[in-house]
Amino acid sequence: MSSKQPAINFGAGPGKIPNEVLRAAQEEFLSYQNMGFSVTELSHRSQAYAEINGNAESNLRKLLNVPVNYNILFVHGGGQGLFSAVAMNLLKPTGTADYAVAGIWSHIAATEAKKYGTINYVFPKPSSSGIIPDEASWSLNPDASYVYYCDNETIQGIEYPFVPDTKGVPLVVDMSSSIMTKKIDVSRFGVIIAAVQKNLGTAGLGIVIIREDLLGRAMDICPSILNFELLSNYASILNTPPVFAVYLFGKVLEWVKSHGGLEAMEEQSKRKSELLYTTIDGSSGFYQNSVPVRNRSKTNVPIRIKNGDEGLEEEFLREAEEKGMYQLKGHSLVGGIRVSLYNAVSYEDLLILIDFM
């Protein structure tokens, strides 16, 4: 690849970060706000960091229209840490929880939760990948402490076309890969969790949006840094937070605001995914996506070539890299190719891939 040709990152996570954000971070990396030292050296007890923390929280609240009775928390680590945190903070009332397991990430979340209580699978393992059973067939426990699902399964490329009706039981959703790609009614959820490295920044930071009445339920064994009530009481600065990750997260939110907000992100997400799926479906079987149309992800699109011809797929990946397109290899558990269309991946980026295909 020519050194002058910009690379296009189609990776599933860490995902692409807007070039404007990276340039802005680069410009002030050595001297944040002309202080003479880097944001990575900034004290988390300083006024400067309090502003970074507060602005990020405020912008997320505005962009997602988060109601006043919900708290926004910044948590160390990624999704798997949040899987444990959810269970340790919410299982206590009844010791049981319902899990809708449609893919690998919800399976991992349920497996983690089993360490802390009784888990009920609301439907049997789907007979084939990509299927989300009709909600009418779900077996929900009215005494569950919460119901959990993963809105978008990045590995299989599955996205829920609906928000489950839990009949009053708190609903918990992992939106790591779909947050900020579509409008949501936050009031329908008890808790929203997301690791930011897919669509909102860099690795090392998780966010939690939690309804206030669900605070104060943590198990005694819950570590302080994962205790939602403690994090809320200390404005997510109980201990040293991942300062740079919060800073970059805030920069990405500012970028979203300056590019039309959530409405524009949703429009672009639909436009990009429709183009890619149209290309796949119109290839006379050369490219294949086996997920039912209703459940297809708009952000993570797995592709096989000629029923999984690994030789052709390796050739595709090699030639794509030669043309500056990276991280298109499918997850090791499923193989093939995967195209991730997060917000920072522009329509023009996708057109380059489509032209190559």
mmCIF file of C-alpha atoms in Angstrom:
data_model
loop_
_atom_site.group_PDB
_atom_site.id
_atom_site.type_symbol
_atom_site.label_atom_id
_atom_site.label_comp_id
_atom_site.label_asym_id
_atom_site.label_seq_id
_atom_site.Cartn_x
_atom_site.Cartn_y
_atom_site.Cartn_z
ATOM 1 C CA MET A 1 0.000 0.000 0.000
ATOM 2 C CA SER A 2 1.275 3.475 -0.818
ATOM 3 C CA SER A 3 2.306 5.451 2.254
ATOM 4 C CA LYS A 4 0.125 8.284 0.955
ATOM 5 C CA GLN A 5 -2.995 6.143 0.643
ATOM 6 C CA PRO A 6 -5.089 6.262 3.830
ATOM 7 C CA ALA A 7 -5.968 2.913 5.351
ATOM 8 C CA ILE A 8 -9.599 2.009 5.909
ATOM 9 C CA ASN A 9 -10.288 0.097 9.119
ATOM 10 C CA PHE A 10 -13.298 -2.212 8.841
ATOM 11 C CA GLY A 11 -12.465 -3.905 12.157
ATOM 12 C CA ALA A 12 -15.138 -5.087 14.582
ATOM 13 C CA GLY A 13 -13.376 -3.716 17.614
ATOM 14 C CA PRO A 14 -11.363 -1.781 18.288
ATOM 15 C CA GLY A 15 -13.166 -0.035 15.497
ATOM 16 C CA LYS A 16 -12.355 2.964 13.375
ATOM 17 C CA ILE A 17 -12.114 6.327 15.134
ATOM 18 C CA PRO A 18 -12.959 9.438 13.085
ATOM 19 C CA ASN A 19 -9.862 10.987 11.521
ATOM 20 C CA GLU A 20 -10.952 14.402 12.794
ATOM 21 C CA VAL A 21 -10.942 13.072 16.347
ATOM 22 C CA LEU A 22 -7.506 11.501 15.978
ATOM 23 C CA ARG A 23 -6.071 14.701 14.522
ATOM 24 C CA ALA A 24 -7.557 16.792 17.334
ATOM 25 C CA ALA A 25 -6.117 14.407 19.928
ATOM 26 C CA GLN A 26 -2.761 14.464 18.165
ATOM 27 C CA GLU A 27 -2.608 18.253 18.157
ATOM 28 C CA GLU A 28 -3.036 18.535 21.915
ATOM 29 C CA PHE A 29 -1.441 15.264 22.987
ATOM 30 C CA LEU A 30 1.833 16.776 24.186
ATOM 31 C CA SER A 31 0.239 19.822 25.788
ATOM 32 C CA TYR A 32 -3.403 19.533 26.791
ATOM 33 C CA GLN A 33 -5.046 22.989 26.767
ATOM 34 C CA ASN A 34 -1.555 24.524 26.633
ATOM 35 C CA MET A 35 -0.748 23.157 30.089
ATOM 36 C CA GLY A 36 2.614 21.846 28.945
ATOM 37 C CA PHE A 37 1.859 18.174 29.608
ATOM 38 C CA SER A 38 -0.254 15.415 28.094
ATOM 39 C CA VAL A 39 -3.832 14.531 28.945
ATOM 40 C CA THR A 40 -2.433 11.092 29.793
ATOM 41 C CA GLU A 41 -0.604 12.756 32.700
ATOM 42 C CA LEU A 42 -3.616 14.708 33.914
ATOM 43 C CA SER A 43 -4.673 14.216 37.524
ATOM 44 C CA HIS A 44 -8.117 12.684 37.796
ATOM 45 C CA ARG A 45 -8.722 15.038 40.740
ATOM 46 C CA SER A 46 -8.042 18.142 38.657
ATOM 47 C CA GLN A 47 -10.620 20.630 37.414
ATOM 48 C CA ALA A 48 -9.483 19.908 33.861
ATOM 49 C CA TYR A 49 -10.401 16.231 34.184
ATOM 50 C CA ALA A 50 -13.662 17.074 35.957
ATOM 51 C CA GLU A 51 -14.601 19.048 32.841
ATOM 52 C CA ILE A 52 -13.645 16.155 30.526
ATOM 53 C CA ASN A 53 -15.698 13.758 32.637
ATOM 54 C CA GLY A 54 -18.675 16.096 32.967
ATOM 55 C CA ASN A 55 -18.777 17.104 29.306
ATOM 56 C CA ALA A 56 -18.673 13.478 28.159
ATOM 57 C CA GLU A 57 -21.519 12.576 30.506
ATOM 58 C CA SER A 58 -23.561 15.606 29.436
ATOM 59 C CA ASN A 59 -23.093 15.005 25.705
ATOM 60 C CA LEU A 60 -24.027 11.337 25.983
ATOM 61 C CA ARG A 61 -27.142 12.281 27.938
ATOM 62 C CA LYS A 62 -28.173 14.827 25.302
ATOM 63 C CA LEU A 63 -27.437 12.637 22.281
ATOM 64 C CA LEU A 64 -29.392 9.662 23.632
ATOM 65 C CA ASN A 65 -32.020 11.800 25.387
ATOM 66 C CA VAL A 66 -31.335 10.028 28.684
ATOM 67 C CA PRO A 67 -34.065 10.802 31.269
ATOM 68 C CA VAL A 68 -33.150 12.601 34.490
ATOM 69 C CA ASN A 69 -33.862 9.511 36.606
ATOM 70 C CA TYR A 70 -31.017 7.620 34.911
ATOM 71 C CA ASN A 71 -27.371 7.857 35.946
ATOM 72 C CA ILE A 72 -24.470 7.567 33.514
ATOM 73 C CA LEU A 73 -21.382 5.776 34.791
ATOM 74 C CA PHE A 74 -17.890 5.321 33.350
ATOM 75 C CA VAL A 75 -16.432 1.924 34.243
ATOM 76 C CA HIS A 76 -12.975 0.384 33.878
ATOM 77 C CA GLY A 77 -12.523 -2.315 31.280
ATOM 78 C CA GLY A 78 -14.657 -3.686 28.482
ATOM 79 C CA GLY A 79 -17.699 -5.817 27.912
ATOM 80 C CA GLN A 80 -16.658 -8.887 29.859
ATOM 81 C CA GLY A 81 -16.080 -6.840 32.988
ATOM 82 C CA LEU A 82 -19.546 -5.376 32.552
ATOM 83 C CA PHE A 83 -21.032 -8.882 32.243
ATOM 84 C CA SER A 84 -19.843 -9.587 35.789
ATOM 85 C CA ALA A 85 -20.811 -6.134 37.015
ATOM 86 C CA VAL A 86 -24.402 -6.532 35.831
ATOM 87 C CA ALA A 87 -24.817 -9.801 37.695
ATOM 88 C CA MET A 88 -23.161 -8.604 40.906
ATOM 89 C CA ASN A 89 -25.190 -5.379 40.945
ATOM 90 C CA LEU A 90 -28.606 -6.695 39.937
ATOM 91 C CA LEU A 91 -29.032 -10.394 40.790
ATOM 92 C CA LYS A 92 -29.412 -9.913 44.531
ATOM 93 C CA PRO A 93 -33.193 -9.335 44.899
ATOM 94 C CA THR A 94 -34.245 -12.844 43.743
ATOM 95 C CA GLY A 95 -30.972 -14.547 42.837
ATOM 96 C CA THR A 96 -32.298 -15.363 39.363
ATOM 97 C CA ALA A 97 -32.138 -13.680 35.960
ATOM 98 C CA ASP A 98 -33.424 -14.370 32.452
ATOM 99 C CA TYR A 99 -30.962 -14.396 29.542
ATOM 100 C CA ALA A 100 -31.869 -14.306 25.856
ATOM 101 C CA VAL A 101 -28.918 -16.023 24.191
ATOM 102 C CA ALA A 102 -28.943 -15.553 20.430
ATOM 103 C CA GLY A 103 -25.186 -15.371 19.870
ATOM 104 C CA ILE A 104 -21.744 -15.733 21.350
ATOM 105 C CA TRP A 105 -21.594 -12.508 23.382
ATOM 106 C CA SER A 106 -24.883 -13.122 25.161
ATOM 107 C CA HIS A 107 -23.697 -16.699 25.786
ATOM 108 C CA ILE A 108 -20.515 -15.398 27.416
ATOM 109 C CA ALA A 109 -22.545 -12.935 29.493
ATOM 110 C CA ALA A 110 -24.856 -15.704 30.716
ATOM 111 C CA THR A 111 -21.927 -17.982 31.531
ATOM 112 C CA GLU A 112 -20.369 -15.206 33.602
ATOM 113 C CA ALA A 113 -23.643 -14.495 35.418
ATOM 114 C CA LYS A 114 -23.951 -18.166 36.429
ATOM 115 C CA LYS A 115 -21.115 -17.593 38.891
ATOM 116 C CA TYR A 116 -23.398 -15.374 40.963
ATOM 117 C CA GLY A 117 -26.888 -16.833 40.708
ATOM 118 C CA THR A 118 -29.424 -18.919 38.799
ATOM 119 C CA ILE A 119 -29.765 -18.187 35.086
ATOM 120 C CA ASN A 120 -32.820 -19.059 33.010
ATOM 121 C CA TYR A 121 -32.407 -19.260 29.240
ATOM 122 C CA VAL A 122 -35.597 -17.793 27.805
ATOM 123 C CA PHE A 123 -35.385 -19.838 24.621
ATOM 124 C CA PRO A 124 -33.414 -22.933 23.523
ATOM 125 C CA LYS A 125 -30.263 -22.475 21.488
ATOM 126 C CA PRO A 126 -31.428 -21.517 17.968
ATOM 127 C CA SER A 127 -31.240 -24.387 15.476
ATOM 128 C CA SER A 128 -29.105 -22.303 13.136
ATOM 129 C CA SER A 129 -27.030 -19.152 13.432
ATOM 130 C CA GLY A 130 -28.789 -15.852 12.901
ATOM 131 C CA ILE A 131 -32.211 -16.775 14.237
ATOM 132 C CA ILE A 132 -33.870 -14.775 17.007
ATOM 133 C CA PRO A 133 -36.937 -16.739 18.154
ATOM 134 C CA ASP A 134 -40.250 -14.924 18.061
ATOM 135 C CA GLU A 135 -40.842 -13.098 21.323
ATOM 136 C CA ALA A 136 -44.132 -14.927 21.868
ATOM 137 C CA SER A 137 -42.149 -18.156 22.355
ATOM 138 C CA TRP A 138 -39.906 -16.783 25.095
ATOM 139 C CA SER A 139 -40.198 -18.336 28.556
ATOM 140 C CA LEU A 140 -39.809 -15.402 30.941
ATOM 141 C CA ASN A 141 -39.692 -15.762 34.718
ATOM 142 C CA PRO A 142 -41.871 -13.061 36.338
ATOM 143 C CA ASP A 143 -39.711 -13.317 39.479
ATOM 144 C CA ALA A 144 -36.413 -12.698 37.684
ATOM 145 C CA SER A 145 -34.278 -9.825 38.952
ATOM 146 C CA TYR A 146 -33.742 -8.755 35.340
ATOM 147 C CA VAL A 147 -33.894 -9.860 31.697
ATOM 148 C CA TYR A 148 -30.683 -9.592 29.657
ATOM 149 C CA TYR A 149 -29.977 -9.561 25.928
ATOM 150 C CA CYS A 150 -27.304 -8.372 23.499
ATOM 151 C CA ASP A 151 -28.818 -6.006 20.946
ATOM 152 C CA ASN A 152 -26.213 -6.701 18.263
ATOM 153 C CA GLU A 153 -24.096 -9.856 18.117
ATOM 154 C CA THR A 154 -20.929 -8.807 16.312
ATOM 155 C CA ILE A 155 -19.608 -12.294 15.563
ATOM 156 C CA GLN A 156 -22.690 -13.745 13.866
ATOM 157 C CA GLY A 157 -23.959 -10.401 12.577
ATOM 158 C CA ILE A 158 -27.346 -10.547 14.321
ATOM 159 C CA GLU A 159 -29.342 -7.519 15.450
ATOM 160 C CA TYR A 160 -32.636 -7.486 17.331
ATOM 161 C CA PRO A 161 -35.407 -5.833 15.289
ATOM 162 C CA PHE A 162 -37.400 -5.217 18.478
ATOM 163 C CA VAL A 163 -37.032 -4.316 22.144
ATOM 164 C CA PRO A 164 -38.314 -7.206 24.295
ATOM 165 C CA ASP A 165 -41.402 -6.699 26.451
ATOM 166 C CA THR A 166 -40.458 -7.998 29.901
ATOM 167 C CA LYS A 167 -43.770 -7.302 31.657
ATOM 168 C CA GLY A 168 -42.210 -4.954 34.188
ATOM 169 C CA VAL A 169 -39.030 -6.901 34.937
ATOM 170 C CA PRO A 170 -35.963 -4.621 34.513
ATOM 171 C CA LEU A 171 -34.489 -5.010 31.034
ATOM 172 C CA VAL A 172 -30.703 -5.001 30.634
ATOM 173 C CA VAL A 173 -29.145 -4.623 27.188
ATOM 174 C CA ASP A 174 -25.601 -4.798 25.870
ATOM 175 C CA MET A 175 -25.378 -2.168 23.114
ATOM 176 C CA SER A 176 -21.597 -2.134 22.707
ATOM 177 C CA SER A 177 -21.736 -2.339 18.913
ATOM 178 C CA SER A 178 -25.066 -0.645 18.174
ATOM 179 C CA ILE A 179 -25.113 2.319 20.542
ATOM 180 C CA MET A 180 -25.208 5.673 18.734
ATOM 181 C CA THR A 181 -26.277 4.040 15.450
ATOM 182 C CA LYS A 182 -30.034 4.365 16.018
ATOM 183 C CA LYS A 183 -32.562 6.181 18.144
ATOM 184 C CA ILE A 184 -33.609 4.338 21.292
ATOM 185 C CA ASP A 185 -36.132 4.964 24.043
ATOM 186 C CA VAL A 186 -33.885 4.753 27.092
ATOM 187 C CA SER A 187 -36.904 4.606 29.413
ATOM 188 C CA ARG A 188 -37.669 1.080 28.172
ATOM 189 C CA PHE A 189 -34.474 -0.212 29.777
ATOM 190 C CA GLY A 190 -33.366 -0.636 33.354
ATOM 191 C CA VAL A 191 -29.708 -0.736 32.369
ATOM 192 C CA ILE A 192 -27.779 -0.148 29.143
ATOM 193 C CA ILE A 193 -24.154 -1.253 29.012
ATOM 194 C CA ALA A 194 -21.582 -0.669 26.289
ATOM 195 C CA ALA A 195 -17.857 -1.059 25.784
ATOM 196 C CA VAL A 196 -16.833 2.030 23.833
ATOM 197 C CA GLN A 197 -14.058 0.603 21.631
ATOM 198 C CA LYS A 198 -16.415 -0.417 18.848
ATOM 199 C CA ASN A 199 -18.339 2.744 18.048
ATOM 200 C CA LEU A 200 -17.415 5.440 20.556
ATOM 201 C CA GLY A 201 -13.698 5.456 21.219
ATOM 202 C CA THR A 202 -10.797 3.328 22.355
ATOM 203 C CA ALA A 203 -10.459 0.245 24.535
ATOM 204 C CA GLY A 204 -10.400 0.436 28.327
ATOM 205 C CA LEU A 205 -13.734 2.113 29.047
ATOM 206 C CA GLY A 206 -17.265 0.856 29.553
ATOM 207 C CA ILE A 207 -20.388 2.944 30.032
ATOM 208 C CA VAL A 208 -23.452 2.133 32.092
ATOM 209 C CA ILE A 209 -26.785 3.937 31.880
ATOM 210 C CA ILE A 210 -28.832 2.834 34.879
ATOM 211 C CA ARG A 211 -32.231 3.759 36.270
ATOM 212 C CA GLU A 212 -31.762 5.173 39.754
ATOM 213 C CA ASP A 213 -34.094 2.734 41.498
ATOM 214 C CA LEU A 214 -31.773 -0.132 40.481
ATOM 215 C CA LEU A 215 -28.828 1.285 42.427
ATOM 216 C CA GLY A 216 -27.940 -0.029 45.876
ATOM 217 C CA ARG A 217 -28.450 -3.736 45.141
ATOM 218 C CA ALA A 218 -24.831 -4.857 44.810
ATOM 219 C CA MET A 219 -23.674 -8.128 46.338
ATOM 220 C CA ASP A 220 -21.165 -7.913 49.162
ATOM 221 C CA ILE A 221 -18.566 -9.583 46.936
ATOM 222 C CA CYS A 222 -18.867 -6.905 44.239
ATOM 223 C CA PRO A 223 -15.553 -5.046 43.851
ATOM 224 C CA SER A 224 -15.830 -1.351 44.627
ATOM 225 C CA ILE A 225 -14.739 -0.332 41.115
ATOM 226 C CA LEU A 226 -17.700 -2.284 39.664
ATOM 227 C CA ASN A 227 -20.255 -1.177 42.258
ATOM 228 C CA PHE A 228 -22.748 0.968 40.364
ATOM 229 C CA GLU A 229 -23.949 2.837 43.457
ATOM 230 C CA LEU A 230 -20.415 3.744 44.531
ATOM 231 C CA LEU A 231 -19.522 4.864 41.009
ATOM 232 C CA SER A 232 -22.655 6.995 40.939
ATOM 233 C CA ASN A 233 -21.866 8.556 44.310
ATOM 234 C CA TYR A 234 -18.373 9.499 43.132
ATOM 235 C CA ALA A 235 -19.300 10.699 39.613
ATOM 236 C CA SER A 236 -17.336 7.732 38.201
ATOM 237 C CA ILE A 237 -14.145 8.978 39.879
ATOM 238 C CA LEU A 238 -14.047 6.513 42.765
ATOM 239 C CA ASN A 239 -10.456 5.744 41.804
ATOM 240 C CA THR A 240 -8.224 6.735 38.891
ATOM 241 C CA PRO A 241 -10.392 6.373 35.781
ATOM 242 C CA PRO A 242 -9.032 5.551 32.307
ATOM 243 C CA VAL A 243 -8.441 9.246 31.669
ATOM 244 C CA PHE A 244 -7.378 9.055 28.027
ATOM 245 C CA ALA A 245 -10.219 6.685 27.123
ATOM 246 C CA VAL A 246 -12.774 9.058 28.676
ATOM 247 C CA TYR A 247 -11.121 12.001 26.905
ATOM 248 C CA LEU A 248 -11.270 10.281 23.502
ATOM 249 C CA PHE A 249 -14.837 9.107 24.153
ATOM 250 C CA GLY A 250 -15.787 12.725 24.760
ATOM 251 C CA LYS A 251 -14.097 13.761 21.512
ATOM 252 C CA VAL A 252 -16.084 11.150 19.570
ATOM 253 C CA LEU A 253 -19.341 12.405 21.088
ATOM 254 C CA GLU A 254 -18.452 15.944 20.005
ATOM 255 C CA TRP A 255 -17.815 14.586 16.501
ATOM 256 C CA VAL A 256 -21.248 12.911 16.482
ATOM 257 C CA LYS A 257 -22.873 16.203 17.522
ATOM 258 C CA SER A 258 -21.072 18.144 14.799
ATOM 259 C CA HIS A 259 -22.095 15.609 12.145
ATOM 260 C CA GLY A 260 -25.838 15.729 12.649
ATOM 261 C CA GLY A 261 -26.283 13.838 15.891
ATOM 262 C CA LEU A 262 -28.028 10.526 16.370
ATOM 263 C CA GLU A 263 -30.504 11.078 13.548
ATOM 264 C CA ALA A 264 -27.690 11.447 11.004
ATOM 265 C CA MET A 265 -25.827 8.435 12.416
ATOM 266 C CA GLU A 266 -28.957 6.294 12.061
ATOM 267 C CA GLU A 267 -29.561 7.444 8.494
ATOM 268 C CA GLN A 268 -25.972 6.676 7.496
ATOM 269 C CA SER A 269 -26.061 3.286 9.222
ATOM 270 C CA LYS A 270 -29.138 2.259 7.241
ATOM 271 C CA ARG A 271 -27.724 3.609 3.988
ATOM 272 C CA LYS A 272 -24.391 1.804 4.344
ATOM 273 C CA SER A 273 -25.831 -1.536 5.411
ATOM 274 C CA GLU A 274 -28.473 -1.510 2.678
ATOM 275 C CA LEU A 275 -25.802 -0.946 0.036
ATOM 276 C CA LEU A 276 -23.604 -3.762 1.326
ATOM 277 C CA TYR A 277 -26.431 -6.287 1.665
ATOM 278 C CA THR A 278 -27.719 -5.359 -1.802
ATOM 279 C CA THR A 279 -24.245 -6.058 -3.178
ATOM 280 C CA ILE A 280 -24.057 -9.413 -1.400
ATOM 281 C CA ASP A 281 -27.542 -10.529 -2.400
ATOM 282 C CA GLY A 282 -26.995 -9.410 -5.983
ATOM 283 C CA SER A 283 -23.760 -11.360 -6.472
ATOM 284 C CA SER A 284 -25.491 -14.533 -7.772
ATOM 285 C CA GLY A 285 -24.271 -16.517 -4.774
ATOM 286 C CA PHE A 286 -20.606 -15.532 -4.978
ATOM 287 C CA TYR A 287 -20.931 -13.580 -1.718
ATOM 288 C CA GLN A 288 -23.248 -14.994 0.930
ATOM 289 C CA ASN A 289 -24.798 -13.862 4.200
ATOM 290 C CA SER A 290 -26.929 -16.518 5.893
ATOM 291 C CA VAL A 291 -28.642 -14.319 8.505
ATOM 292 C CA PRO A 292 -32.411 -13.920 7.959
ATOM 293 C CA VAL A 293 -33.105 -10.462 6.531
ATOM 294 C CA ARG A 294 -35.184 -9.477 9.574
ATOM 295 C CA ASN A 295 -32.268 -10.136 11.927
ATOM 296 C CA ARG A 296 -29.372 -8.780 9.880
ATOM 297 C CA SER A 297 -26.990 -6.459 11.699
ATOM 298 C CA LYS A 298 -26.509 -2.965 10.346
ATOM 299 C CA THR A 299 -23.052 -2.663 11.884
ATOM 300 C CA ASN A 300 -21.381 -6.074 11.518
ATOM 301 C CA VAL A 301 -21.839 -8.015 8.288
ATOM 302 C CA PRO A 302 -20.330 -11.527 8.031
ATOM 303 C CA ILE A 303 -19.678 -12.750 4.492
ATOM 304 C CA ARG A 304 -18.673 -16.099 3.018
ATOM 305 C CA ILE A 305 -17.402 -16.564 -0.514
ATOM 306 C CA LYS A 306 -18.794 -19.481 -2.510
ATOM 307 C CA ASN A 307 -20.026 -21.471 0.505
ATOM 308 C CA GLY A 308 -16.876 -20.858 2.519
ATOM 309 C CA ASP A 309 -14.105 -21.338 -0.026
ATOM 310 C CA GLU A 310 -11.200 -20.526 2.282
ATOM 311 C CA GLY A 311 -8.754 -20.114 -0.573
ATOM 312 C CA LEU A 312 -10.888 -17.438 -2.212
ATOM 313 C CA GLU A 313 -11.507 -15.770 1.143
ATOM 314 C CA GLU A 314 -7.785 -15.581 1.899
ATOM 315 C CA GLU A 315 -7.198 -14.124 -1.559
ATOM 316 C CA PHE A 316 -9.938 -11.542 -0.920
ATOM 317 C CA LEU A 317 -8.363 -10.515 2.378
ATOM 318 C CA ARG A 318 -4.866 -10.319 0.930
ATOM 319 C CA GLU A 319 -5.903 -8.202 -2.044
ATOM 320 C CA ALA A 320 -8.057 -5.971 0.160
ATOM 321 C CA GLU A 321 -5.044 -5.165 2.341
ATOM 322 C CA GLU A 322 -3.002 -4.395 -0.748
ATOM 323 C CA LYS A 323 -5.646 -1.779 -1.535
ATOM 324 C CA GLY A 324 -5.580 -0.347 1.986
ATOM 325 C CA MET A 325 -8.596 -2.100 3.531
ATOM 326 C CA TYR A 326 -7.828 -3.765 6.846
ATOM 327 C CA GLN A 327 -9.330 -5.982 9.578
ATOM 328 C CA LEU A 328 -11.847 -7.671 7.293
ATOM 329 C CA LYS A 329 -11.122 -11.180 8.547
ATOM 330 C CA GLY A 330 -14.082 -12.874 10.221
ATOM 331 C CA HIS A 331 -13.971 -13.910 13.863
ATOM 332 C CA SER A 332 -11.957 -17.079 14.471
ATOM 333 C CA LEU A 333 -15.079 -18.913 15.686
ATOM 334 C CA VAL A 334 -16.927 -18.474 12.392
ATOM 335 C CA GLY A 335 -14.274 -17.670 9.786
ATOM 336 C CA GLY A 336 -14.861 -15.917 6.498
ATOM 337 C CA ILE A 337 -15.015 -12.157 6.135
ATOM 338 C CA ARG A 338 -16.633 -9.529 8.330
ATOM 339 C CA VAL A 339 -17.316 -5.923 7.407
ATOM 340 C CA SER A 340 -17.973 -3.596 10.331
ATOM 341 C CA LEU A 341 -19.796 -0.385 9.487
ATOM 342 C CA TYR A 342 -19.419 1.742 12.592
ATOM 343 C CA ASN A 343 -20.150 5.461 12.466
ATOM 344 C CA ALA A 344 -16.579 6.456 11.613
ATOM 345 C CA VAL A 345 -16.656 4.252 8.495
ATOM 346 C CA SER A 346 -17.960 6.636 5.868
ATOM 347 C CA TYR A 347 -20.209 5.854 2.928
ATOM 348 C CA GLU A 348 -17.236 6.716 0.719
ATOM 349 C CA ASP A 349 -15.097 4.153 2.573
ATOM 350 C CA LEU A 350 -17.724 1.531 1.852
ATOM 351 C CA LEU A 351 -17.900 2.490 -1.825
ATOM 352 C CA ILE A 352 -14.194 1.681 -2.123
ATOM 353 C CA LEU A 353 -14.852 -1.793 -0.702
ATOM 354 C CA ILE A 354 -17.906 -2.295 -2.930
ATOM 355 C CA ASP A 355 -15.875 -1.326 -5.991
ATOM 356 C CA PHE A 356 -13.261 -3.900 -4.970
ATOM 357 C CA MET A 357 -15.912 -6.591 -4.508
#
